[in-house]
Amino acid sequence: RKEVEQDPGPFNVPEGATVAFNCTYSNSASQSFFWYRQDCRKEPKLLMSVYSSGNEDGRFTAQLNRASQYISLLIRDSKLSDSATYLCVVNNEGGSYIPTFGRGTSLIVHP
Amino acid sequence: DTAVSQTPKYLVTQMGNDKSIKCEQNLGHDTMYWYKQDSKKFLKIMFSYNNKELIINETVPNRFSPKSPDKAHLNLHINSLELGDSAVYFCASSQDNRVKSYGYTFGSGTRLTVV
């Protein structure tokens, strides 16, 4: 089983839709979690950290489910500018805090 | 003012050559990283330095040698380049190696093409 798994998509949704992505991780000792956004031919940029209690930033909501070992990202009222690849990142305990990136989920928002 | 800057942005070179990529961060972060993103878009960590000390070295061929002269700089030297080294190389930094809340800040990437 891969350490961090994401559905590559693409998720093709109309403007205004609500869309959700999940990311599963295999290491139960994982300690910190993030969602990154990567536009085509650009660097990944931090979208939001994921806290145990769940957190919201405008149209974006991130949640962590430790029991089932996944994190989720919900985007409400999708905009054309939300089109990008969304990467989840999991940091594992073990001395070195090795960050592991998922392969990313591609989102296409169309008019 | 660029937070993490890496040069060059593009690098096209022949097999067998030796090349270097430079990275600098002005965020005052303690930890810096090199990542490789291949054609399938998988982002994999190669190295990490914390305050100039190597802390992560992930099964990378020893043709790749990182150097950190100070905590604001992390350079990557690649010897005897091979076709399979073609990828985008991202430098990144984080406040410390625990990365609890603030995540990583990435440079804009160096697109390496080996011909």
mmCIF file with all atom_site columns, C-alpha atoms in Angstrom, chain A residues 31-32 34 36 38 41-44 46 49 51 89 91 93 95-99 101 103, chain B residues 35 37 40 42-43 45 55-56 58 90 97-104 106-108 111:
data_model
loop_
_atom_site.group_PDB
_atom_site.id
_atom_site.type_symbol
_atom_site.label_atom_id
_atom_site.label_alt_id
_atom_site.label_comp_id
_atom_site.label_asym_id
_atom_site.label_entity_id
_atom_site.label_seq_id
_atom_site.pdbx_PDB_ins_code
_atom_site.Cartn_x
_atom_site.Cartn_y
_atom_site.Cartn_z
_atom_site.occupancy
_atom_site.B_iso_or_equiv
_atom_site.pdbx_formal_charge
_atom_site.auth_seq_id
_atom_site.auth_comp_id
_atom_site.auth_asym_id
_atom_site.auth_atom_id
_atom_site.pdbx_PDB_model_num
ATOM 1  C CA . GLN A 1 31  ? 1.518  13.915 12.872  1.00 0.00 ? 31  GLN A CA 1
ATOM 2  C CA . SER A 1 32  ? 0.909  16.843 10.585  1.00 0.00 ? 32  SER A CA 1
ATOM 3  C CA . PHE A 1 34  ? -1.463 19.830 4.720   1.00 0.00 ? 34  PHE A CA 1
ATOM 4  C CA . TYR A 1 36  ? -1.226 22.188 -1.284  1.00 0.00 ? 36  TYR A CA 1
ATOM 5  C CA . GLN A 1 38  ? -0.212 23.252 -7.723  1.00 0.00 ? 38  GLN A CA 1
ATOM 6  C CA . ARG A 1 41  ? 4.097  24.315 -14.517 1.00 0.00 ? 41  ARG A CA 1
ATOM 7  C CA . LYS A 1 42  ? 4.200  26.129 -11.183 1.00 0.00 ? 42  LYS A CA 1
ATOM 8  C CA . GLU A 1 43  ? 5.402  25.282 -7.701  1.00 0.00 ? 43  GLU A CA 1
ATOM 9  C CA . PRO A 1 44  ? 3.112  23.843 -5.013  1.00 0.00 ? 44  PRO A CA 1
ATOM 10 C CA . LEU A 1 46  ? 0.248  25.911 0.749   1.00 0.00 ? 46  LEU A CA 1
ATOM 11 C CA . SER A 1 49  ? -2.920 23.021 7.262   1.00 0.00 ? 49  SER A CA 1
ATOM 12 C CA . TYR A 1 51  ? -6.009 20.341 12.244  1.00 0.00 ? 51  TYR A CA 1
ATOM 13 C CA . VAL A 1 89  ? 1.086  16.129 2.400   1.00 0.00 ? 89  VAL A CA 1
ATOM 14 C CA . ASN A 1 91  ? 4.504  14.319 7.868   1.00 0.00 ? 91  ASN A CA 1
ATOM 15 C CA . GLU A 1 93  ? 7.105  10.972 13.074  1.00 0.00 ? 93  GLU A CA 1
ATOM 16 C CA . GLY A 1 95  ? 13.060 11.438 14.013  1.00 0.00 ? 95  GLY A CA 1
ATOM 17 C CA . SER A 1 96  ? 13.275 13.043 10.619  1.00 0.00 ? 96  SER A CA 1
ATOM 18 C CA . TYR A 1 97  ? 9.677  14.157 10.036  1.00 0.00 ? 97  TYR A CA 1
ATOM 19 C CA . ILE A 1 98  ? 9.841  12.930 6.456   1.00 0.00 ? 98  ILE A CA 1
ATOM 20 C CA . PRO A 1 99  ? 7.206  14.689 4.361   1.00 0.00 ? 99  PRO A CA 1
ATOM 21 C CA . PHE A 1 101 ? 3.289  14.001 -0.909  1.00 0.00 ? 101 PHE A CA 1
ATOM 22 C CA . ARG A 1 103 ? 0.276  12.336 -6.350  1.00 0.00 ? 103 ARG A CA 1
ATOM 23 C CA . TYR B 2 35  ? 12.362 17.626 -4.201  1.00 0.00 ? 35  TYR B CA 1
ATOM 24 C CA . GLN B 2 37  ? 8.917  15.991 -9.604  1.00 0.00 ? 37  GLN B CA 1
ATOM 25 C CA . LYS B 2 40  ? 4.076  11.633 -13.703 1.00 0.00 ? 40  LYS B CA 1
ATOM 26 C CA . PHE B 2 42  ? 5.049  12.624 -8.316  1.00 0.00 ? 42  PHE B CA 1
ATOM 27 C CA . LEU B 2 43  ? 6.843  14.951 -5.885  1.00 0.00 ? 43  LEU B CA 1
ATOM 28 C CA . ILE B 2 45  ? 11.862 14.313 -1.354  1.00 0.00 ? 45  ILE B CA 1
ATOM 29 C CA . ILE B 2 55  ? 18.863 15.068 8.111   1.00 0.00 ? 55  ILE B CA 1
ATOM 30 C CA . ILE B 2 56  ? 17.113 13.332 5.214   1.00 0.00 ? 56  ILE B CA 1
ATOM 31 C CA . GLU B 2 58  ? 16.266 9.407  0.498   1.00 0.00 ? 58  GLU B CA 1
ATOM 32 C CA . PHE B 2 90  ? 12.051 22.103 -6.429  1.00 0.00 ? 90  PHE B CA 1
ATOM 33 C CA . ASN B 2 97  ? 12.090 20.174 10.579  1.00 0.00 ? 97  ASN B CA 1
ATOM 34 C CA . ARG B 2 98  ? 8.980  19.506 12.672  1.00 0.00 ? 98  ARG B CA 1
ATOM 35 C CA . VAL B 2 99  ? 6.775  21.488 10.257  1.00 0.00 ? 99  VAL B CA 1
ATOM 36 C CA . LYS B 2 100 ? 3.810  21.526 12.587  1.00 0.00 ? 100 LYS B CA 1
ATOM 37 C CA . SER B 2 101 ? 1.656  24.290 11.216  1.00 0.00 ? 101 SER B CA 1
ATOM 38 C CA . TYR B 2 102 ? 3.357  26.402 8.631   1.00 0.00 ? 102 TYR B CA 1
ATOM 39 C CA . GLY B 2 103 ? 4.191  23.853 5.992   1.00 0.00 ? 103 GLY B CA 1
ATOM 40 C CA . TYR B 2 104 ? 6.745  24.292 3.268   1.00 0.00 ? 104 TYR B CA 1
ATOM 41 C CA . PHE B 2 106 ? 8.661  26.155 -2.481  1.00 0.00 ? 106 PHE B CA 1
ATOM 42 C CA . GLY B 2 107 ? 10.878 27.805 -5.036  1.00 0.00 ? 107 GLY B CA 1
ATOM 43 C CA . SER B 2 108 ? 9.575  28.119 -8.582  1.00 0.00 ? 108 SER B CA 1
ATOM 44 C CA . ARG B 2 111 ? 13.198 22.298 -15.249 1.00 0.00 ? 111 ARG B CA 1
#
